[in-house]
Structure formats: C-alpha cells, structure tokens
Amino acid sequence: MKKLVVACEILVLVLFVAKIVAVGGIIKETKTVLSVRPALAEAPATKTYRSRPRDVDRDALSEERALLASLLEREKQLNMREKFIESEEKRIALLKKGIVEKIEKLRALEEELTVLIETYKAADDKRYKELAKVYESTPPAKAGSMLEKLDK
C-alpha cells in the first residue's frame, strides 16, 4: 500500500510540474489533458463580461437619468416661458385695443372741433359782412364817428 501512495504522490508531482511548465509557456501547442489555454480563455471572459456590462449599464443609466432630468427641467422652463409670453401677448393686445379706442375718440373729437371751427369762422364772416353792410348804408359823417368808437 505504501508503494501505491508513493506512486500517487509521484503522479501528482509530475502533473503539477507539467501544469507549471504549460502555464509558463515552455511546452507550446500541446494537446494534452494538461493544457491551460481553454481554462484561461473562458475565465477572464466571464469575469470581464459580468463585471463590465454592469458598470457600463450603471454608468449609462445614470447618464440617461441625468439627461432626462435636465430635459424635464428645460421643458418646465420652456413651459413657464411660454405661459409668460402668452400673458404678455394678451396684455399687449389689451393695450393695443385701448390705444386704438383712444385714437378713434381723438379722431371723432378732431372732426367735431373742425366742424365747430368752420361754424365759428362762418358766423364770424357773416357778422363782418353784416357790419360792413351797416357801415355802407350809413352816411359818411356818422360812419366816421362809429368807426372811431370801435376796438382795434
């Protein structure tokens, strides 16, 4: 039985040395059971695949959330600005309406004043014509004394 245990220990030692030599790259392209390449090719890929996409996904999600938050804030600002502009447009429309009404009132008053001035001028002209007729029909001696009494 001791021989069997010693034989197993030697076999394990040989396998261990062969594994070290294979990992070290001394034995190239061997297709033995002791080959390390498939194990190395699979292990890092699974670790890299599992760890990086989670980090990338977390980073991408945080960036997307930040972008979404900034877009929502911008949309809120634009909506507030739109409401402000609409209220200002309403206020300007009311002011414009008031100004147009005042202009119409001023035009109406201007027309009334024009009519009154023309009426006054016509009455004044009529009065001067009547006065001229009176002075024409008066004898010259009397007309001279009447003209002296008039205001300049």
Short mmCIF file of N, CA and C in Angstrom, two decimals:
data_model
loop_
_atom_site.label_atom_id
_atom_site.label_comp_id
_atom_site.label_asym_id
_atom_site.label_seq_id
_atom_site.Cartn_x
_atom_site.Cartn_y
_atom_site.Cartn_z
N MET A 1 0.79 -1.15 0.00
CA MET A 1 0.00 0.00 0.00
C MET A 1 0.86 1.25 0.00
N LYS A 2 2.02 1.18 0.63
CA LYS A 2 2.92 2.30 0.64
C LYS A 2 3.38 2.59 -0.78
N LYS A 3 3.57 1.54 -1.56
CA LYS A 3 4.02 1.76 -2.93
C LYS A 3 2.94 2.49 -3.72
N LEU A 4 1.71 2.22 -3.48
CA LEU A 4 0.61 2.88 -4.18
C LEU A 4 0.54 4.35 -3.79
N VAL A 5 0.71 4.67 -2.55
CA VAL A 5 0.67 6.06 -2.09
C VAL A 5 1.84 6.81 -2.68
N VAL A 6 3.04 6.21 -2.71
CA VAL A 6 4.20 6.86 -3.26
C VAL A 6 3.99 7.06 -4.76
N ALA A 7 3.43 6.12 -5.46
CA ALA A 7 3.18 6.23 -6.88
C ALA A 7 2.19 7.37 -7.15
N CYS A 8 1.18 7.49 -6.33
CA CYS A 8 0.19 8.59 -6.49
C CYS A 8 0.85 9.94 -6.24
N GLU A 9 1.70 10.01 -5.23
CA GLU A 9 2.39 11.26 -4.93
C GLU A 9 3.29 11.66 -6.10
N ILE A 10 4.00 10.69 -6.68
CA ILE A 10 4.86 10.98 -7.82
C ILE A 10 4.01 11.43 -9.00
N LEU A 11 2.87 10.80 -9.22
CA LEU A 11 1.98 11.17 -10.33
C LEU A 11 1.47 12.59 -10.15
N VAL A 12 1.08 12.92 -8.93
CA VAL A 12 0.59 14.28 -8.64
C VAL A 12 1.71 15.27 -8.84
N LEU A 13 2.93 14.93 -8.42
CA LEU A 13 4.07 15.81 -8.58
C LEU A 13 4.38 16.03 -10.06
N VAL A 14 4.32 14.99 -10.87
CA VAL A 14 4.57 15.11 -12.31
C VAL A 14 3.49 15.99 -12.96
N LEU A 15 2.26 15.77 -12.59
CA LEU A 15 1.16 16.60 -13.13
C LEU A 15 1.33 18.07 -12.73
N PHE A 16 1.75 18.27 -11.51
CA PHE A 16 1.95 19.63 -11.02
C PHE A 16 3.06 20.32 -11.80
N VAL A 17 4.18 19.63 -12.02
CA VAL A 17 5.30 20.19 -12.76
C VAL A 17 4.88 20.44 -14.21
N ALA A 18 4.13 19.51 -14.80
CA ALA A 18 3.69 19.68 -16.19
C ALA A 18 2.76 20.88 -16.30
N LYS A 19 1.92 21.07 -15.33
CA LYS A 19 0.99 22.21 -15.33
C LYS A 19 1.76 23.52 -15.24
N ILE A 20 2.76 23.57 -14.41
CA ILE A 20 3.58 24.77 -14.26
C ILE A 20 4.32 25.05 -15.56
N VAL A 21 4.84 24.02 -16.19
CA VAL A 21 5.56 24.19 -17.46
C VAL A 21 4.59 24.67 -18.52
N ALA A 22 3.36 24.17 -18.56
CA ALA A 22 2.38 24.59 -19.56
C ALA A 22 1.97 26.03 -19.35
N VAL A 23 1.77 26.42 -18.11
CA VAL A 23 1.40 27.80 -17.82
C VAL A 23 2.57 28.72 -18.13
N GLY A 24 3.76 28.32 -17.85
CA GLY A 24 4.95 29.12 -18.12
C GLY A 24 5.22 29.28 -19.59
N GLY A 25 4.66 28.44 -20.45
CA GLY A 25 4.83 28.57 -21.88
C GLY A 25 6.02 27.79 -22.42
N ILE A 26 6.57 26.92 -21.65
CA ILE A 26 7.70 26.13 -22.12
C ILE A 26 7.23 25.12 -23.14
N ILE A 27 6.15 24.45 -22.87
CA ILE A 27 5.59 23.49 -23.82
C ILE A 27 4.56 24.24 -24.64
N LYS A 28 4.73 24.28 -25.95
CA LYS A 28 3.83 25.03 -26.81
C LYS A 28 2.93 24.10 -27.58
N GLU A 29 1.70 24.55 -27.76
CA GLU A 29 0.73 23.85 -28.60
C GLU A 29 0.66 22.35 -28.31
N THR A 30 0.58 22.00 -27.11
CA THR A 30 0.40 20.58 -26.77
C THR A 30 -1.06 20.33 -26.58
N LYS A 31 -1.50 19.23 -27.09
CA LYS A 31 -2.91 18.90 -26.95
C LYS A 31 -3.03 17.78 -25.94
N THR A 32 -2.74 18.13 -24.78
CA THR A 32 -2.81 17.13 -23.70
C THR A 32 -3.89 17.53 -22.73
N VAL A 33 -4.08 16.71 -21.78
CA VAL A 33 -5.06 16.99 -20.74
C VAL A 33 -4.57 18.12 -19.87
N LEU A 34 -3.26 18.35 -19.91
CA LEU A 34 -2.68 19.37 -19.05
C LEU A 34 -2.75 20.77 -19.64
N SER A 35 -3.36 20.95 -20.78
CA SER A 35 -3.40 22.25 -21.46
C SER A 35 -4.16 23.27 -20.63
N VAL A 36 -3.66 24.47 -20.61
CA VAL A 36 -4.24 25.54 -19.78
C VAL A 36 -5.06 26.51 -20.62
N ARG A 37 -4.86 26.57 -21.91
CA ARG A 37 -5.49 27.57 -22.77
C ARG A 37 -7.01 27.64 -22.66
N PRO A 38 -7.74 26.56 -22.76
CA PRO A 38 -9.19 26.71 -22.68
C PRO A 38 -9.65 27.28 -21.34
N ALA A 39 -9.00 26.93 -20.28
CA ALA A 39 -9.39 27.43 -18.97
C ALA A 39 -9.11 28.92 -18.88
N LEU A 40 -7.98 29.37 -19.40
CA LEU A 40 -7.65 30.79 -19.35
C LEU A 40 -8.56 31.59 -20.27
N ALA A 41 -8.93 31.04 -21.39
CA ALA A 41 -9.77 31.76 -22.33
C ALA A 41 -11.16 31.97 -21.78
N GLU A 42 -11.65 31.05 -21.04
CA GLU A 42 -13.01 31.16 -20.53
C GLU A 42 -13.11 32.01 -19.27
N ALA A 43 -12.18 31.87 -18.39
CA ALA A 43 -12.28 32.53 -17.10
C ALA A 43 -12.30 34.05 -17.20
N PRO A 44 -11.33 34.67 -17.87
CA PRO A 44 -11.37 36.13 -17.91
C PRO A 44 -12.58 36.65 -18.68
N ALA A 45 -13.00 35.93 -19.70
CA ALA A 45 -14.14 36.41 -20.48
C ALA A 45 -15.39 36.48 -19.62
N THR A 46 -15.61 35.51 -18.79
CA THR A 46 -16.81 35.53 -17.95
C THR A 46 -16.71 36.61 -16.89
N LYS A 47 -15.54 36.77 -16.30
CA LYS A 47 -15.38 37.82 -15.30
C LYS A 47 -15.55 39.19 -15.94
N THR A 48 -14.90 39.39 -17.08
CA THR A 48 -14.98 40.67 -17.77
C THR A 48 -16.41 40.94 -18.23
N TYR A 49 -17.05 39.94 -18.74
CA TYR A 49 -18.41 40.12 -19.24
C TYR A 49 -19.36 40.48 -18.11
N ARG A 50 -19.19 39.83 -16.98
CA ARG A 50 -20.12 40.08 -15.88
C ARG A 50 -19.85 41.40 -15.18
N SER A 51 -18.61 41.77 -15.05
CA SER A 51 -18.32 42.97 -14.28
C SER A 51 -18.46 44.25 -15.12
N ARG A 52 -17.98 44.25 -16.33
CA ARG A 52 -18.01 45.48 -17.12
C ARG A 52 -19.41 45.89 -17.56
N PRO A 53 -20.23 45.01 -18.10
CA PRO A 53 -21.55 45.49 -18.51
C PRO A 53 -22.37 46.05 -17.35
N ARG A 54 -22.22 45.51 -16.18
CA ARG A 54 -22.96 46.07 -15.04
C ARG A 54 -22.49 47.49 -14.77
N ASP A 55 -21.16 47.69 -14.80
CA ASP A 55 -20.65 49.03 -14.58
C ASP A 55 -21.07 49.96 -15.71
N VAL A 56 -20.96 49.46 -16.93
CA VAL A 56 -21.35 50.26 -18.09
C VAL A 56 -22.83 50.56 -18.03
N ASP A 57 -23.64 49.58 -17.68
CA ASP A 57 -25.07 49.79 -17.58
C ASP A 57 -25.40 50.81 -16.51
N ARG A 58 -24.71 50.71 -15.38
CA ARG A 58 -24.95 51.67 -14.30
C ARG A 58 -24.55 53.07 -14.74
N ASP A 59 -23.40 53.19 -15.40
CA ASP A 59 -22.96 54.49 -15.87
C ASP A 59 -23.92 55.04 -16.92
N ALA A 60 -24.31 54.17 -17.85
CA ALA A 60 -25.23 54.60 -18.90
C ALA A 60 -26.57 55.01 -18.31
N LEU A 61 -27.04 54.24 -17.34
CA LEU A 61 -28.32 54.58 -16.71
C LEU A 61 -28.23 55.89 -15.95
N SER A 62 -27.14 56.10 -15.24
CA SER A 62 -27.01 57.35 -14.50
C SER A 62 -26.91 58.53 -15.46
N GLU A 63 -26.21 58.36 -16.59
CA GLU A 63 -26.14 59.43 -17.58
C GLU A 63 -27.50 59.70 -18.20
N GLU A 64 -28.24 58.63 -18.49
CA GLU A 64 -29.57 58.79 -19.07
C GLU A 64 -30.51 59.46 -18.08
N ARG A 65 -30.39 59.09 -16.81
CA ARG A 65 -31.25 59.73 -15.80
C ARG A 65 -30.91 61.21 -15.66
N ALA A 66 -29.63 61.51 -15.66
CA ALA A 66 -29.22 62.91 -15.57
C ALA A 66 -29.71 63.69 -16.79
N LEU A 67 -29.58 63.09 -17.97
CA LEU A 67 -30.05 63.73 -19.19
C LEU A 67 -31.56 63.93 -19.16
N LEU A 68 -32.28 62.92 -18.71
CA LEU A 68 -33.73 63.02 -18.61
C LEU A 68 -34.13 64.11 -17.62
N ALA A 69 -33.42 64.17 -16.49
CA ALA A 69 -33.73 65.21 -15.50
C ALA A 69 -33.48 66.60 -16.08
N SER A 70 -32.38 66.77 -16.80
CA SER A 70 -32.10 68.08 -17.38
C SER A 70 -33.11 68.42 -18.47
N LEU A 71 -33.54 67.42 -19.25
CA LEU A 71 -34.56 67.67 -20.28
C LEU A 71 -35.89 68.06 -19.65
N LEU A 72 -36.26 67.39 -18.56
CA LEU A 72 -37.51 67.73 -17.89
C LEU A 72 -37.45 69.14 -17.30
N GLU A 73 -36.30 69.50 -16.74
CA GLU A 73 -36.14 70.85 -16.20
C GLU A 73 -36.23 71.89 -17.32
N ARG A 74 -35.61 71.61 -18.44
CA ARG A 74 -35.65 72.53 -19.59
C ARG A 74 -37.08 72.66 -20.12
N GLU A 75 -37.79 71.53 -20.17
CA GLU A 75 -39.18 71.56 -20.62
C GLU A 75 -40.02 72.41 -19.67
N LYS A 76 -39.77 72.29 -18.38
CA LYS A 76 -40.50 73.07 -17.39
C LYS A 76 -40.22 74.56 -17.59
N GLN A 77 -38.95 74.90 -17.82
CA GLN A 77 -38.58 76.30 -18.06
C GLN A 77 -39.25 76.83 -19.33
N LEU A 78 -39.26 76.02 -20.37
CA LEU A 78 -39.88 76.45 -21.63
C LEU A 78 -41.39 76.64 -21.47
N ASN A 79 -42.03 75.75 -20.71
CA ASN A 79 -43.47 75.90 -20.48
C ASN A 79 -43.75 77.18 -19.70
N MET A 80 -42.93 77.48 -18.70
CA MET A 80 -43.12 78.70 -17.93
C MET A 80 -42.91 79.93 -18.82
N ARG A 81 -41.90 79.87 -19.67
CA ARG A 81 -41.64 80.98 -20.58
C ARG A 81 -42.78 81.16 -21.57
N GLU A 82 -43.32 80.04 -22.06
CA GLU A 82 -44.44 80.11 -22.99
C GLU A 82 -45.66 80.74 -22.34
N LYS A 83 -45.94 80.37 -21.08
CA LYS A 83 -47.07 80.96 -20.37
C LYS A 83 -46.85 82.47 -20.17
N PHE A 84 -45.61 82.85 -19.83
CA PHE A 84 -45.30 84.26 -19.64
C PHE A 84 -45.49 85.03 -20.94
N ILE A 85 -45.03 84.46 -22.04
CA ILE A 85 -45.16 85.13 -23.34
C ILE A 85 -46.63 85.26 -23.73
N GLU A 86 -47.43 84.22 -23.47
CA GLU A 86 -48.86 84.29 -23.77
C GLU A 86 -49.53 85.39 -22.95
N SER A 87 -49.19 85.49 -21.66
CA SER A 87 -49.80 86.53 -20.83
C SER A 87 -49.37 87.92 -21.31
N GLU A 88 -48.10 88.05 -21.73
CA GLU A 88 -47.64 89.33 -22.24
C GLU A 88 -48.34 89.67 -23.56
N GLU A 89 -48.56 88.68 -24.40
CA GLU A 89 -49.28 88.92 -25.65
C GLU A 89 -50.71 89.39 -25.38
N LYS A 90 -51.36 88.79 -24.38
CA LYS A 90 -52.72 89.22 -24.02
C LYS A 90 -52.70 90.65 -23.50
N ARG A 91 -51.71 90.95 -22.66
CA ARG A 91 -51.61 92.30 -22.11
C ARG A 91 -51.36 93.32 -23.22
N ILE A 92 -50.49 92.97 -24.16
CA ILE A 92 -50.19 93.87 -25.28
C ILE A 92 -51.42 94.05 -26.16
N ALA A 93 -52.18 92.98 -26.37
CA ALA A 93 -53.40 93.08 -27.18
C ALA A 93 -54.41 94.02 -26.51
N LEU A 94 -54.53 93.92 -25.17
CA LEU A 94 -55.45 94.83 -24.46
C LEU A 94 -54.97 96.27 -24.55
N LEU A 95 -53.67 96.48 -24.40
CA LEU A 95 -53.13 97.84 -24.52
C LEU A 95 -53.35 98.38 -25.93
N LYS A 96 -53.15 97.55 -26.92
CA LYS A 96 -53.35 97.96 -28.31
C LYS A 96 -54.81 98.35 -28.54
N LYS A 97 -55.70 97.53 -28.01
CA LYS A 97 -57.13 97.82 -28.15
C LYS A 97 -57.47 99.16 -27.50
N GLY A 98 -56.90 99.40 -26.30
CA GLY A 98 -57.15 100.68 -25.62
C GLY A 98 -56.61 101.85 -26.41
N ILE A 99 -55.43 101.69 -26.99
CA ILE A 99 -54.82 102.77 -27.78
C ILE A 99 -55.64 103.05 -29.03
N VAL A 100 -56.11 101.99 -29.69
CA VAL A 100 -56.92 102.16 -30.90
C VAL A 100 -58.23 102.89 -30.55
N GLU A 101 -58.84 102.54 -29.41
CA GLU A 101 -60.06 103.21 -28.99
C GLU A 101 -59.80 104.69 -28.73
N LYS A 102 -58.68 105.00 -28.06
CA LYS A 102 -58.36 106.40 -27.79
C LYS A 102 -58.09 107.17 -29.08
N ILE A 103 -57.44 106.54 -30.04
CA ILE A 103 -57.19 107.19 -31.33
C ILE A 103 -58.51 107.49 -32.03
N GLU A 104 -59.45 106.55 -31.98
CA GLU A 104 -60.76 106.77 -32.59
C GLU A 104 -61.49 107.93 -31.90
N LYS A 105 -61.41 107.99 -30.58
CA LYS A 105 -62.05 109.10 -29.85
C LYS A 105 -61.41 110.43 -30.24
N LEU A 106 -60.08 110.44 -30.35
CA LEU A 106 -59.40 111.67 -30.74
C LEU A 106 -59.79 112.10 -32.15
N ARG A 107 -59.93 111.15 -33.06
CA ARG A 107 -60.36 111.49 -34.43
C ARG A 107 -61.77 112.07 -34.42
N ALA A 108 -62.64 111.47 -33.62
CA ALA A 108 -64.02 111.99 -33.53
C ALA A 108 -64.02 113.41 -32.96
N LEU A 109 -63.20 113.63 -31.92
CA LEU A 109 -63.11 114.98 -31.34
C LEU A 109 -62.52 115.97 -32.34
N GLU A 110 -61.54 115.51 -33.11
CA GLU A 110 -60.93 116.37 -34.12
C GLU A 110 -61.97 116.78 -35.16
N GLU A 111 -62.79 115.84 -35.58
CA GLU A 111 -63.85 116.16 -36.54
C GLU A 111 -64.84 117.15 -35.95
N GLU A 112 -65.21 116.94 -34.69
CA GLU A 112 -66.14 117.87 -34.04
C GLU A 112 -65.54 119.27 -33.96
N LEU A 113 -64.25 119.32 -33.58
CA LEU A 113 -63.60 120.63 -33.48
C LEU A 113 -63.50 121.30 -34.85
N THR A 114 -63.23 120.53 -35.87
CA THR A 114 -63.15 121.09 -37.23
C THR A 114 -64.50 121.69 -37.63
N VAL A 115 -65.56 120.95 -37.33
CA VAL A 115 -66.90 121.46 -37.65
C VAL A 115 -67.19 122.73 -36.85
N LEU A 116 -66.83 122.72 -35.55
CA LEU A 116 -67.07 123.91 -34.72
C LEU A 116 -66.26 125.11 -35.21
N ILE A 117 -65.02 124.89 -35.59
CA ILE A 117 -64.18 125.98 -36.07
C ILE A 117 -64.74 126.54 -37.38
N GLU A 118 -65.15 125.65 -38.26
CA GLU A 118 -65.73 126.13 -39.53
C GLU A 118 -67.02 126.92 -39.26
N THR A 119 -67.83 126.43 -38.33
CA THR A 119 -69.07 127.14 -37.98
C THR A 119 -68.74 128.51 -37.40
N TYR A 120 -67.75 128.55 -36.53
CA TYR A 120 -67.35 129.82 -35.91
C TYR A 120 -66.83 130.80 -36.96
N LYS A 121 -65.99 130.28 -37.87
CA LYS A 121 -65.47 131.15 -38.93
C LYS A 121 -66.60 131.65 -39.82
N ALA A 122 -67.53 130.77 -40.13
CA ALA A 122 -68.65 131.19 -40.98
C ALA A 122 -69.49 132.25 -40.27
N ALA A 123 -69.73 132.05 -38.97
CA ALA A 123 -70.50 133.04 -38.21
C ALA A 123 -69.74 134.36 -38.12
N ASP A 124 -68.44 134.28 -37.94
CA ASP A 124 -67.61 135.48 -37.85
C ASP A 124 -67.62 136.23 -39.18
N ASP A 125 -67.48 135.47 -40.28
CA ASP A 125 -67.52 136.09 -41.60
C ASP A 125 -68.88 136.76 -41.84
N LYS A 126 -69.93 136.06 -41.44
CA LYS A 126 -71.29 136.60 -41.62
C LYS A 126 -71.46 137.88 -40.82
N ARG A 127 -70.93 137.91 -39.62
CA ARG A 127 -71.05 139.10 -38.76
C ARG A 127 -70.28 140.27 -39.37
N TYR A 128 -69.07 140.00 -39.90
CA TYR A 128 -68.28 141.07 -40.52
C TYR A 128 -68.97 141.60 -41.79
N LYS A 129 -69.59 140.73 -42.54
CA LYS A 129 -70.30 141.15 -43.74
C LYS A 129 -71.49 142.03 -43.37
N GLU A 130 -72.23 141.65 -42.33
CA GLU A 130 -73.36 142.45 -41.88
C GLU A 130 -72.89 143.81 -41.36
N LEU A 131 -71.77 143.78 -40.66
CA LEU A 131 -71.22 145.03 -40.14
C LEU A 131 -70.77 145.93 -41.29
N ALA A 132 -70.19 145.30 -42.32
CA ALA A 132 -69.77 146.08 -43.48
C ALA A 132 -70.99 146.69 -44.18
N LYS A 133 -72.07 145.96 -44.26
CA LYS A 133 -73.31 146.48 -44.88
C LYS A 133 -73.86 147.65 -44.08
N VAL A 134 -73.78 147.54 -42.76
CA VAL A 134 -74.27 148.63 -41.90
C VAL A 134 -73.46 149.89 -42.16
N TYR A 135 -72.13 149.74 -42.23
CA TYR A 135 -71.29 150.90 -42.44
C TYR A 135 -71.45 151.46 -43.85
N GLU A 136 -71.79 150.62 -44.81
CA GLU A 136 -72.01 151.10 -46.17
C GLU A 136 -73.29 151.93 -46.26
N SER A 137 -74.29 151.48 -45.57
CA SER A 137 -75.57 152.18 -45.65
C SER A 137 -75.63 153.44 -44.78
N THR A 138 -74.71 153.63 -43.90
CA THR A 138 -74.68 154.78 -43.00
C THR A 138 -74.07 155.97 -43.76
N PRO A 139 -74.57 157.13 -43.46
CA PRO A 139 -73.97 158.33 -44.08
C PRO A 139 -72.50 158.46 -43.62
N PRO A 140 -71.67 158.99 -44.48
CA PRO A 140 -70.23 159.05 -44.18
C PRO A 140 -69.88 159.79 -42.89
N ALA A 141 -70.57 160.81 -42.55
CA ALA A 141 -70.24 161.55 -41.33
C ALA A 141 -70.51 160.70 -40.10
N LYS A 142 -71.61 160.03 -40.09
CA LYS A 142 -71.96 159.16 -38.97
C LYS A 142 -71.05 157.94 -38.94
N ALA A 143 -70.69 157.41 -40.10
CA ALA A 143 -69.86 156.20 -40.19
C ALA A 143 -68.48 156.48 -39.61
N GLY A 144 -67.96 157.69 -39.82
CA GLY A 144 -66.63 158.03 -39.29
C GLY A 144 -66.62 158.02 -37.79
N SER A 145 -67.65 158.58 -37.15
CA SER A 145 -67.70 158.60 -35.69
C SER A 145 -67.90 157.19 -35.15
N MET A 146 -68.63 156.34 -35.88
CA MET A 146 -68.85 154.96 -35.44
C MET A 146 -67.55 154.15 -35.53
N LEU A 147 -66.78 154.41 -36.56
CA LEU A 147 -65.51 153.67 -36.73
C LEU A 147 -64.51 154.08 -35.67
N GLU A 148 -64.56 155.32 -35.23
CA GLU A 148 -63.65 155.77 -34.19
C GLU A 148 -63.93 155.06 -32.87
N LYS A 149 -65.15 154.73 -32.61
CA LYS A 149 -65.54 154.10 -31.35
C LYS A 149 -65.21 152.60 -31.31
N LEU A 150 -64.94 151.97 -32.44
CA LEU A 150 -64.65 150.52 -32.48
C LEU A 150 -63.30 150.19 -31.87
N ASP A 151 -63.22 148.99 -31.32
CA ASP A 151 -61.93 148.49 -30.78
C ASP A 151 -61.05 148.07 -31.96
N LYS A 152 -59.78 148.24 -31.72
CA LYS A 152 -58.88 147.83 -32.79
C LYS A 152 -58.87 146.34 -32.90
#
